[in-house]
PDB file of C-alpha atoms in Angstrom:
ATOM      1  CA  MET A   1      34.870  24.003 -45.371  1.00  0.00           C
ATOM      2  CA  PRO A   2      32.426  23.593 -42.464  1.00  0.00           C
ATOM      3  CA  ILE A   3      29.172  21.866 -43.184  1.00  0.00           C
ATOM      4  CA  LEU A   4      26.143  24.105 -42.449  1.00  0.00           C
ATOM      5  CA  GLN A   5      23.813  22.644 -39.820  1.00  0.00           C
ATOM      6  CA  THR A   6      20.195  22.736 -40.803  1.00  0.00           C
ATOM      7  CA  PRO A   7      17.405  23.449 -38.288  1.00  0.00           C
ATOM      8  CA  MET A   8      16.298  19.791 -38.608  1.00  0.00           C
ATOM      9  CA  ASP A   9      19.766  18.615 -37.653  1.00  0.00           C
ATOM     10  CA  ALA A  10      19.712  20.862 -34.672  1.00  0.00           C
ATOM     11  CA  LEU A  11      16.248  19.558 -33.653  1.00  0.00           C
ATOM     12  CA  ARG A  12      17.492  15.851 -33.940  1.00  0.00           C
ATOM     13  CA  ARG A  13      20.578  16.846 -31.718  1.00  0.00           C
ATOM     14  CA  ARG A  14      18.237  18.283 -29.194  1.00  0.00           C
ATOM     15  CA  ARG A  15      15.887  15.268 -29.130  1.00  0.00           C
ATOM     16  CA  ARG A  16      18.823  12.849 -28.624  1.00  0.00           C
ATOM     17  CA  SER A  17      18.061  10.722 -25.504  1.00  0.00           C
ATOM     18  CA  PRO A  18      20.434  10.898 -22.580  1.00  0.00           C
ATOM     19  CA  LEU A  19      19.995   7.094 -22.122  1.00  0.00           C
ATOM     20  CA  PRO A  20      21.161   4.423 -24.551  1.00  0.00           C
ATOM     21  CA  GLY A  21      18.885   3.287 -27.538  1.00  0.00           C
ATOM     22  CA  LEU A  22      15.736   1.311 -27.228  1.00  0.00           C
ATOM     23  CA  GLY A  23      17.457  -2.187 -27.828  1.00  0.00           C
ATOM     24  CA  LEU A  24      19.746  -1.851 -24.845  1.00  0.00           C
ATOM     25  CA  THR A  25      17.364  -0.188 -22.447  1.00  0.00           C
ATOM     26  CA  LEU A  26      14.637  -2.606 -23.137  1.00  0.00           C
ATOM     27  CA  GLY A  27      16.913  -5.571 -22.867  1.00  0.00           C
ATOM     28  CA  VAL A  28      18.142  -4.483 -19.490  1.00  0.00           C
ATOM     29  CA  THR A  29      14.646  -3.746 -18.369  1.00  0.00           C
ATOM     30  CA  VAL A  30      13.308  -7.207 -19.537  1.00  0.00           C
ATOM     31  CA  THR A  31      16.274  -8.966 -17.829  1.00  0.00           C
ATOM     32  CA  PHE A  32      15.772  -7.141 -14.460  1.00  0.00           C
ATOM     33  CA  VAL A  33      11.968  -7.857 -14.549  1.00  0.00           C
ATOM     34  CA  THR A  34      12.607 -11.512 -15.427  1.00  0.00           C
ATOM     35  CA  LEU A  35      15.204 -12.140 -12.692  1.00  0.00           C
ATOM     36  CA  ILE A  36      13.570 -10.141  -9.933  1.00  0.00           C
ATOM     37  CA  ILE A  37       9.769 -10.687 -10.541  1.00  0.00           C
ATOM     38  CA  LEU A  38       8.993 -13.278 -13.255  1.00  0.00           C
ATOM     39  CA  LEU A  39      11.181 -16.150 -12.173  1.00  0.00           C
ATOM     40  CA  PRO A  40       9.954 -16.095  -8.457  1.00  0.00           C
ATOM     41  CA  LEU A  41       6.395 -15.839  -9.671  1.00  0.00           C
ATOM     42  CA  SER A  42       6.981 -18.633 -12.121  1.00  0.00           C
ATOM     43  CA  GLY A  43       8.344 -20.889  -9.197  1.00  0.00           C
ATOM     44  CA  LEU A  44       5.179 -20.102  -7.274  1.00  0.00           C
ATOM     45  CA  ALA A  45       3.036 -20.826 -10.478  1.00  0.00           C
ATOM     46  CA  TRP A  46       4.839 -24.126 -11.009  1.00  0.00           C
ATOM     47  CA  GLN A  47       4.206 -25.214  -7.441  1.00  0.00           C
ATOM     48  CA  PHE A  48       0.460 -24.132  -7.706  1.00  0.00           C
ATOM     49  CA  ALA A  49      -0.011 -25.994 -10.885  1.00  0.00           C
ATOM     50  CA  GLN A  50       1.054 -29.232  -9.230  1.00  0.00           C
ATOM     51  CA  LEU A  51      -2.335 -29.009  -7.111  1.00  0.00           C
ATOM     52  CA  GLY A  52      -5.558 -30.396  -8.549  1.00  0.00           C
ATOM     53  CA  TRP A  53      -8.722 -28.561  -8.061  1.00  0.00           C
ATOM     54  CA  SER A  54      -9.779 -31.012  -5.327  1.00  0.00           C
ATOM     55  CA  ASP A  55      -6.452 -30.569  -3.556  1.00  0.00           C
ATOM     56  CA  TYR A  56      -6.713 -26.754  -3.710  1.00  0.00           C
ATOM     57  CA  LEU A  57     -10.145 -26.795  -2.184  1.00  0.00           C
ATOM     58  CA  PHE A  58      -9.093 -29.243   0.535  1.00  0.00           C
ATOM     59  CA  VAL A  59      -6.188 -26.858   1.503  1.00  0.00           C
ATOM     60  CA  MET A  60      -8.303 -23.640   1.317  1.00  0.00           C
ATOM     61  CA  SER A  61     -11.309 -25.061   3.182  1.00  0.00           C
ATOM     62  CA  ASP A  62      -9.203 -26.100   6.209  1.00  0.00           C
ATOM     63  CA  PRO A  63     -10.606 -24.254   9.152  1.00  0.00           C
ATOM     64  CA  ARG A  64      -7.125 -23.012  10.142  1.00  0.00           C
ATOM     65  CA  THR A  65      -6.552 -21.565   6.633  1.00  0.00           C
ATOM     66  CA  LEU A  66      -9.875 -19.889   6.558  1.00  0.00           C
ATOM     67  CA  ALA A  67      -9.417 -18.314   9.994  1.00  0.00           C
ATOM     68  CA  SER A  68      -5.943 -16.955   8.922  1.00  0.00           C
ATOM     69  CA  LEU A  69      -7.455 -15.426   5.790  1.00  0.00           C
ATOM     70  CA  ARG A  70     -10.269 -13.867   7.791  1.00  0.00           C
ATOM     71  CA  VAL A  71      -7.830 -12.493  10.305  1.00  0.00           C
ATOM     72  CA  THR A  72      -5.605 -11.112   7.694  1.00  0.00           C
ATOM     73  CA  ILE A  73      -8.253  -9.625   5.291  1.00  0.00           C
ATOM     74  CA  THR A  74     -10.312  -7.969   7.969  1.00  0.00           C
ATOM     75  CA  ALA A  75      -7.259  -6.404   9.715  1.00  0.00           C
ATOM     76  CA  ALA A  76      -6.005  -5.211   6.274  1.00  0.00           C
ATOM     77  CA  LEU A  77      -9.379  -3.642   5.481  1.00  0.00           C
ATOM     78  CA  LEU A  78      -9.504  -1.697   8.818  1.00  0.00           C
ATOM     79  CA  ALA A  79      -5.876  -0.638   8.422  1.00  0.00           C
ATOM     80  CA  THR A  80      -6.736   0.606   4.956  1.00  0.00           C
ATOM     81  CA  VAL A  81      -9.665   2.682   6.174  1.00  0.00           C
ATOM     82  CA  VAL A  82      -7.616   4.254   8.842  1.00  0.00           C
ATOM     83  CA  ASN A  83      -4.820   5.099   6.464  1.00  0.00           C
ATOM     84  CA  GLY A  84      -7.222   6.524   3.924  1.00  0.00           C
ATOM     85  CA  ILE A  85      -8.693   8.936   6.640  1.00  0.00           C
ATOM     86  CA  PHE A  86      -5.508   9.883   8.417  1.00  0.00           C
ATOM     87  CA  GLY A  87      -3.340   9.589   5.296  1.00  0.00           C
ATOM     88  CA  LEU A  88      -5.422  12.370   3.739  1.00  0.00           C
ATOM     89  CA  LEU A  89      -5.302  14.508   6.902  1.00  0.00           C
ATOM     90  CA  LEU A  90      -1.614  14.100   7.229  1.00  0.00           C
ATOM     91  CA  ALA A  91      -0.888  14.884   3.536  1.00  0.00           C
ATOM     92  CA  TRP A  92      -3.167  17.963   3.752  1.00  0.00           C
ATOM     93  CA  VAL A  93      -1.287  19.287   6.842  1.00  0.00           C
ATOM     94  CA  LEU A  94       2.079  18.712   5.209  1.00  0.00           C
ATOM     95  CA  VAL A  95       1.039  20.562   2.111  1.00  0.00           C
ATOM     96  CA  ARG A  96      -1.141  23.358   3.267  1.00  0.00           C
ATOM     97  CA  TYR A  97       0.427  24.348   6.608  1.00  0.00           C
ATOM     98  CA  ARG A  98       3.902  25.611   7.584  1.00  0.00           C
ATOM     99  CA  PHE A  99       4.863  24.966  11.206  1.00  0.00           C
ATOM    100  CA  PRO A 100       7.959  24.185  13.190  1.00  0.00           C
ATOM    101  CA  GLY A 101       8.941  20.509  12.854  1.00  0.00           C
ATOM    102  CA  ARG A 102       7.247  20.132   9.505  1.00  0.00           C
ATOM    103  CA  ALA A 103      10.268  18.859   7.647  1.00  0.00           C
ATOM    104  CA  ALA A 104      10.876  16.325  10.430  1.00  0.00           C
ATOM    105  CA  LEU A 105       7.167  15.114  10.321  1.00  0.00           C
ATOM    106  CA  ASP A 106       7.538  14.844   6.562  1.00  0.00           C
ATOM    107  CA  ALA A 107      10.549  12.637   6.884  1.00  0.00           C
ATOM    108  CA  LEU A 108       8.943  10.517   9.539  1.00  0.00           C
ATOM    109  CA  VAL A 109       6.180   9.532   7.116  1.00  0.00           C
ATOM    110  CA  ASP A 110       8.868   7.582   5.120  1.00  0.00           C
ATOM    111  CA  LEU A 111      10.216   5.865   8.221  1.00  0.00           C
ATOM    112  CA  PRO A 112       8.281   2.677   7.792  1.00  0.00           C
ATOM    113  CA  PHE A 113       9.931   2.249   4.334  1.00  0.00           C
ATOM    114  CA  ALA A 114      13.362   2.329   5.889  1.00  0.00           C
ATOM    115  CA  LEU A 115      12.713   0.696   9.271  1.00  0.00           C
ATOM    116  CA  PRO A 116      13.045  -3.228   9.192  1.00  0.00           C
ATOM    117  CA  THR A 117       9.598  -4.674   9.740  1.00  0.00           C
ATOM    118  CA  SER A 118      10.878  -6.892  12.591  1.00  0.00           C
ATOM    119  CA  VAL A 119      12.283  -3.805  14.449  1.00  0.00           C
ATOM    120  CA  ALA A 120       8.858  -2.096  13.918  1.00  0.00           C
ATOM    121  CA  GLY A 121       7.269  -5.093  15.516  1.00  0.00           C
ATOM    122  CA  ILE A 122       9.419  -5.039  18.411  1.00  0.00           C
ATOM    123  CA  ALA A 123       8.897  -1.389  18.969  1.00  0.00           C
ATOM    124  CA  LEU A 124       5.211  -1.736  18.767  1.00  0.00           C
ATOM    125  CA  VAL A 125       5.212  -4.554  21.454  1.00  0.00           C
ATOM    126  CA  ALA A 126       7.341  -2.234  23.615  1.00  0.00           C
ATOM    127  CA  VAL A 127       4.761   0.475  23.403  1.00  0.00           C
ATOM    128  CA  TYR A 128       1.516  -1.538  23.459  1.00  0.00           C
ATOM    129  CA  ALA A 129       2.340  -4.572  25.643  1.00  0.00           C
ATOM    130  CA  GLN A 130       0.654  -4.558  29.220  1.00  0.00           C
ATOM    131  CA  ASP A 131       3.966  -3.071  30.642  1.00  0.00           C
ATOM    132  CA  GLY A 132       4.547  -0.548  27.714  1.00  0.00           C
ATOM    133  CA  TRP A 133       4.060   3.085  27.607  1.00  0.00           C
ATOM    134  CA  ILE A 134       0.480   2.912  26.176  1.00  0.00           C
ATOM    135  CA  GLY A 135      -0.361  -0.546  27.166  1.00  0.00           C
ATOM    136  CA  SER A 136       0.074   0.199  30.951  1.00  0.00           C
ATOM    137  CA  LEU A 137      -2.248   3.063  30.655  1.00  0.00           C
ATOM    138  CA  ILE A 138      -5.120   1.240  28.909  1.00  0.00           C
ATOM    139  CA  GLU A 139      -4.660  -2.031  30.840  1.00  0.00           C
ATOM    140  CA  PRO A 140      -6.536  -0.764  33.823  1.00  0.00           C
ATOM    141  CA  LEU A 141      -9.391   0.083  31.619  1.00  0.00           C
ATOM    142  CA  GLY A 142      -9.626  -3.618  30.534  1.00  0.00           C
ATOM    143  CA  LEU A 143      -8.283  -2.856  27.087  1.00  0.00           C
ATOM    144  CA  LYS A 144      -5.558  -4.834  25.382  1.00  0.00           C
ATOM    145  CA  ILE A 145      -3.825  -4.205  22.034  1.00  0.00           C
ATOM    146  CA  ALA A 146      -0.637  -6.335  22.133  1.00  0.00           C
ATOM    147  CA  TYR A 147      -1.249 -10.095  21.078  1.00  0.00           C
ATOM    148  CA  THR A 148      -4.692  -9.382  19.819  1.00  0.00           C
ATOM    149  CA  TRP A 149      -6.416  -8.650  16.477  1.00  0.00           C
ATOM    150  CA  TRP A 150      -6.127  -4.963  17.255  1.00  0.00           C
ATOM    151  CA  GLY A 151      -2.286  -5.327  17.419  1.00  0.00           C
ATOM    152  CA  ILE A 152      -2.332  -6.718  13.925  1.00  0.00           C
ATOM    153  CA  VAL A 153      -4.397  -3.695  12.688  1.00  0.00           C
ATOM    154  CA  ILE A 154      -1.868  -1.295  14.193  1.00  0.00           C
ATOM    155  CA  ALA A 155       1.032  -3.055  12.797  1.00  0.00           C
ATOM    156  CA  MET A 156      -0.499  -3.028   9.335  1.00  0.00           C
ATOM    157  CA  THR A 157      -1.466   0.540   9.663  1.00  0.00           C
ATOM    158  CA  PHE A 158       2.161   1.543  10.654  1.00  0.00           C
ATOM    159  CA  THR A 159       3.835  -0.305   7.730  1.00  0.00           C
ATOM    160  CA  SER A 160       1.426   0.895   5.062  1.00  0.00           C
ATOM    161  CA  VAL A 161       0.596   4.481   5.935  1.00  0.00           C
ATOM    162  CA  PRO A 162       3.362   5.950   3.779  1.00  0.00           C
ATOM    163  CA  PHE A 163       1.487   4.616   0.679  1.00  0.00           C
ATOM    164  CA  ALA A 164      -1.510   6.676   1.437  1.00  0.00           C
ATOM    165  CA  VAL A 165       0.168   9.846   2.315  1.00  0.00           C
ATOM    166  CA  ARG A 166       2.702   9.882  -0.605  1.00  0.00           C
ATOM    167  CA  ALA A 167      -0.140   9.074  -3.076  1.00  0.00           C
ATOM    168  CA  ILE A 168      -2.275  11.953  -1.951  1.00  0.00           C
ATOM    169  CA  GLN A 169       0.254  14.459  -1.187  1.00  0.00           C
ATOM    170  CA  PRO A 170       1.176  15.425  -4.991  1.00  0.00           C
ATOM    171  CA  LEU A 171      -2.452  15.852  -5.824  1.00  0.00           C
ATOM    172  CA  ILE A 172      -2.950  18.399  -2.903  1.00  0.00           C
ATOM    173  CA  GLU A 173      -0.021  20.314  -4.205  1.00  0.00           C
ATOM    174  CA  GLU A 174      -1.486  20.644  -7.727  1.00  0.00           C
ATOM    175  CA  LEU A 175      -4.899  21.778  -6.431  1.00  0.00           C
ATOM    176  CA  ASP A 176      -5.992  25.087  -7.843  1.00  0.00           C
ATOM    177  CA  ARG A 177      -6.837  27.095  -4.742  1.00  0.00           C
ATOM    178  CA  ARG A 178      -8.668  29.627  -6.902  1.00  0.00           C
ATOM    179  CA  GLU A 179     -11.528  27.148  -7.301  1.00  0.00           C
ATOM    180  CA  GLU A 180     -11.850  26.768  -3.526  1.00  0.00           C
ATOM    181  CA  ASP A 181     -11.735  30.633  -3.132  1.00  0.00           C
ATOM    182  CA  ALA A 182     -14.434  31.011  -5.843  1.00  0.00           C
ATOM    183  CA  ALA A 183     -16.700  28.468  -4.076  1.00  0.00           C
ATOM    184  CA  THR A 184     -16.260  30.378  -0.642  1.00  0.00           C
ATOM    185  CA  THR A 185     -17.063  33.602  -2.400  1.00  0.00           C
ATOM    186  CA  LEU A 186     -20.263  32.012  -3.776  1.00  0.00           C
ATOM    187  CA  GLY A 187     -21.366  31.062  -0.360  1.00  0.00           C
ATOM    188  CA  ALA A 188     -20.260  27.537  -0.125  1.00  0.00           C
ATOM    189  CA  SER A 189     -19.346  26.137   3.364  1.00  0.00           C
ATOM    190  CA  ARG A 190     -16.084  24.354   3.983  1.00  0.00           C
ATOM    191  CA  TRP A 191     -17.699  20.929   3.848  1.00  0.00           C
ATOM    192  CA  GLN A 192     -19.351  21.815   0.585  1.00  0.00           C
ATOM    193  CA  THR A 193     -16.281  23.080  -0.953  1.00  0.00           C
ATOM    194  CA  PHE A 194     -14.309  20.005   0.101  1.00  0.00           C
ATOM    195  CA  ARG A 195     -16.978  17.538  -0.963  1.00  0.00           C
ATOM    196  CA  SER A 196     -17.771  19.088  -4.378  1.00  0.00           C
ATOM    197  CA  ILE A 197     -14.414  20.504  -5.428  1.00  0.00           C
ATOM    198  CA  THR A 198     -11.535  19.174  -3.450  1.00  0.00           C
ATOM    199  CA  LEU A 199     -12.477  15.562  -2.803  1.00  0.00           C
ATOM    200  CA  PRO A 200     -13.236  14.653  -6.509  1.00  0.00           C
ATOM    201  CA  GLN A 201      -9.804  15.915  -7.577  1.00  0.00           C
ATOM    202  CA  LEU A 202      -8.043  13.871  -4.829  1.00  0.00           C
ATOM    203  CA  SER A 203     -10.145  10.642  -5.423  1.00  0.00           C
ATOM    204  CA  PRO A 204      -7.520   9.034  -7.759  1.00  0.00           C
ATOM    205  CA  GLY A 205      -4.692   9.594  -5.209  1.00  0.00           C
ATOM    206  CA  ILE A 206      -6.993   8.352  -2.351  1.00  0.00           C
ATOM    207  CA  LEU A 207      -7.913   5.213  -4.308  1.00  0.00           C
ATOM    208  CA  THR A 208      -4.303   4.466  -5.236  1.00  0.00           C
ATOM    209  CA  GLY A 209      -2.981   5.072  -1.825  1.00  0.00           C
ATOM    210  CA  THR A 210      -5.566   3.076  -0.064  1.00  0.00           C
ATOM    211  CA  GLY A 211      -5.340   0.111  -2.558  1.00  0.00           C
ATOM    212  CA  LEU A 212      -1.554  -0.023  -2.127  1.00  0.00           C
ATOM    213  CA  SER A 213      -1.980   0.179   1.588  1.00  0.00           C
ATOM    214  CA  PHE A 214      -4.401  -2.840   1.512  1.00  0.00           C
ATOM    215  CA  VAL A 215      -2.159  -4.837  -0.749  1.00  0.00           C
ATOM    216  CA  ARG A 216       0.861  -4.062   1.489  1.00  0.00           C
ATOM    217  CA  SER A 217      -1.057  -4.997   4.616  1.00  0.00           C
ATOM    218  CA  LEU A 218      -2.051  -8.353   3.084  1.00  0.00           C
ATOM    219  CA  GLY A 219       1.601  -9.347   2.740  1.00  0.00           C
ATOM    220  CA  GLU A 220       2.901  -7.968   6.051  1.00  0.00           C
ATOM    221  CA  PHE A 221       4.870 -10.437   8.219  1.00  0.00           C
ATOM    222  CA  GLY A 222       7.703  -9.073  10.164  1.00  0.00           C
ATOM    223  CA  ALA A 223       5.892  -6.277  12.082  1.00  0.00           C
ATOM    224  CA  VAL A 224       2.824  -8.370  12.688  1.00  0.00           C
ATOM    225  CA  ILE A 225       4.224 -11.588  14.142  1.00  0.00           C
ATOM    226  CA  PHE A 226       5.805  -9.819  17.074  1.00  0.00           C
ATOM    227  CA  ILE A 227       2.587  -8.173  18.260  1.00  0.00           C
ATOM    228  CA  ALA A 228      -0.090 -10.615  17.012  1.00  0.00           C
ATOM    229  CA  GLY A 229       0.388 -13.475  19.521  1.00  0.00           C
ATOM    230  CA  ASN A 230       0.106 -15.906  16.516  1.00  0.00           C
ATOM    231  CA  LEU A 231      -2.652 -17.983  18.079  1.00  0.00           C
ATOM    232  CA  PRO A 232      -4.265 -20.374  15.409  1.00  0.00           C
ATOM    233  CA  TYR A 233      -7.894 -19.432  14.596  1.00  0.00           C
ATOM    234  CA  GLU A 234      -7.499 -16.217  16.465  1.00  0.00           C
ATOM    235  CA  THR A 235      -4.390 -14.143  15.636  1.00  0.00           C
ATOM    236  CA  GLU A 236      -2.541 -16.144  13.133  1.00  0.00           C
ATOM    237  CA  ILE A 237      -2.067 -14.263   9.877  1.00  0.00           C
ATOM    238  CA  ALA A 238      -1.871 -15.867   6.403  1.00  0.00           C
ATOM    239  CA  SER A 239       1.842 -15.175   5.805  1.00  0.00           C
ATOM    240  CA  LEU A 240       2.761 -16.949   9.066  1.00  0.00           C
ATOM    241  CA  LEU A 241       0.716 -19.847   8.096  1.00  0.00           C
ATOM    242  CA  ILE A 242       2.540 -20.091   4.742  1.00  0.00           C
ATOM    243  CA  VAL A 243       5.923 -20.150   6.689  1.00  0.00           C
ATOM    244  CA  ILE A 244       4.558 -22.868   8.943  1.00  0.00           C
ATOM    245  CA  ARG A 245       3.528 -24.954   5.984  1.00  0.00           C
ATOM    246  CA  LEU A 246       7.030 -24.590   4.512  1.00  0.00           C
ATOM    247  CA  ASP A 247       8.623 -25.600   7.757  1.00  0.00           C
ATOM    248  CA  GLU A 248       6.390 -28.652   7.559  1.00  0.00           C
ATOM    249  CA  PHE A 249       7.579 -29.347   3.994  1.00  0.00           C
ATOM    250  CA  ASP A 250       3.887 -28.978   2.848  1.00  0.00           C
ATOM    251  CA  TYR A 251       4.817 -27.045  -0.301  1.00  0.00           C
ATOM    252  CA  PRO A 252       1.366 -27.748  -1.981  1.00  0.00           C
ATOM    253  CA  ALA A 253      -0.429 -26.168   0.867  1.00  0.00           C
ATOM    254  CA  ALA A 254       1.992 -23.202   1.191  1.00  0.00           C
ATOM    255  CA  SER A 255       1.652 -22.567  -2.534  1.00  0.00           C
ATOM    256  CA  ALA A 256      -2.096 -22.669  -2.540  1.00  0.00           C
ATOM    257  CA  ILE A 257      -2.233 -20.007   0.272  1.00  0.00           C
ATOM    258  CA  ALA A 258       0.427 -17.940  -1.362  1.00  0.00           C
ATOM    259  CA  GLY A 259      -1.165 -18.231  -4.750  1.00  0.00           C
ATOM    260  CA  THR A 260      -4.547 -17.135  -3.385  1.00  0.00           C
ATOM    261  CA  MET A 261      -2.974 -14.112  -1.638  1.00  0.00           C
ATOM    262  CA  LEU A 262      -1.090 -13.158  -4.823  1.00  0.00           C
ATOM    263  CA  ALA A 263      -4.227 -13.498  -6.916  1.00  0.00           C
ATOM    264  CA  LEU A 264      -6.206 -11.297  -4.477  1.00  0.00           C
ATOM    265  CA  SER A 265      -3.483  -8.708  -4.661  1.00  0.00           C
ATOM    266  CA  LEU A 266      -3.315  -8.721  -8.348  1.00  0.00           C
ATOM    267  CA  ILE A 267      -7.112  -8.352  -8.695  1.00  0.00           C
ATOM    268  CA  VAL A 268      -6.949  -5.430  -6.378  1.00  0.00           C
ATOM    269  CA  LEU A 269      -4.332  -3.808  -8.423  1.00  0.00           C
ATOM    270  CA  VAL A 270      -6.001  -4.288 -11.650  1.00  0.00           C
ATOM    271  CA  VAL A 271      -9.156  -2.788 -10.299  1.00  0.00           C
ATOM    272  CA  ILE A 272      -7.349   0.214  -8.876  1.00  0.00           C
ATOM    273  CA  ASN A 273      -5.724   0.841 -12.328  1.00  0.00           C
ATOM    274  CA  ILE A 274      -9.122   0.706 -14.159  1.00  0.00           C
ATOM    275  CA  LEU A 275     -10.852   2.856 -11.710  1.00  0.00           C
ATOM    276  CA  GLN A 276      -8.053   5.368 -11.538  1.00  0.00           C
ATOM    277  CA  THR A 277      -8.128   5.828 -15.321  1.00  0.00           C
ATOM    278  CA  ARG A 278     -11.903   6.284 -15.259  1.00  0.00           C
ATOM    279  CA  LEU A 279     -11.577   8.922 -12.609  1.00  0.00           C
ATOM    280  CA  TYR A 280      -8.897  10.847 -14.492  1.00  0.00           C
ATOM    281  CA  ARG A 281     -10.864  10.720 -17.682  1.00  0.00           C
ATOM    282  CA  LYS A 282     -13.868  11.994 -15.758  1.00  0.00           C
ATOM    283  CA  LEU A 283     -11.898  14.769 -14.137  1.00  0.00           C
ATOM    284  CA  GLU A 284     -10.417  15.620 -17.574  1.00  0.00           C
ATOM    285  CA  GLY A 285     -13.987  15.726 -19.085  1.00  0.00           C
ATOM    286  CA  ALA A 286     -15.278  17.984 -16.364  1.00  0.00           C
ATOM    287  CA  ALA A 287     -12.310  20.448 -16.829  1.00  0.00           C
TER     288      ALA A 287
END
């Protein structure tokens, strides 16, 4: 005689997870995170722990180290500002407009993710060097991009722009255009509508995209070293200096610089998460 199925049994059946149980999935997740993230970080932390406070200050106060940090951070900041502005414009165009080649443009945004950074660096040199397509045009004007600080900015911008676009794009897709139409009906200008209605709703995505862009730029290596010129005190980035210290078997100095860059990146990510949570709560309260 068949057993009758109660509504509760049917509900449990519908709620059955397509993935294995908590124990297995959690174990696989913890193992993956340990092998891929925690072990490399623990190795860096162990090397960093070998340094005393005086040794750390000695390494970080070295003029060459300070110069490389200055070059890296200032270039990353400018690249982040550029990505924040043009990433917003590009995401807006991809979402709000339909035009021939839109799908190709949307795919090109992700190209820096797939392209090896060293190939990107070589391509940028071919374009911006004095005999390149763009470099040959601006060279008579006394302008130079390749092998300068500006080349570093362009390389960082190229490799990190997808973070800005992809973080902002979903929020633009979710915007309620009726609010914009209502503001226009009430006499608001385009700038007033954008500043008062659109921009506050996009601010979490802009914050996330620019923050990730900045962190990505801090650690960029392959694309930068080909176009930077790598002159100590002028165009040498922190990532290259870490490699140089490793080649010199100066592991304490390399770990000190790497640990400082890692700490800066973690601080930026934590601040982003805190601010993003507050922005979302503010938006939910306003709604």
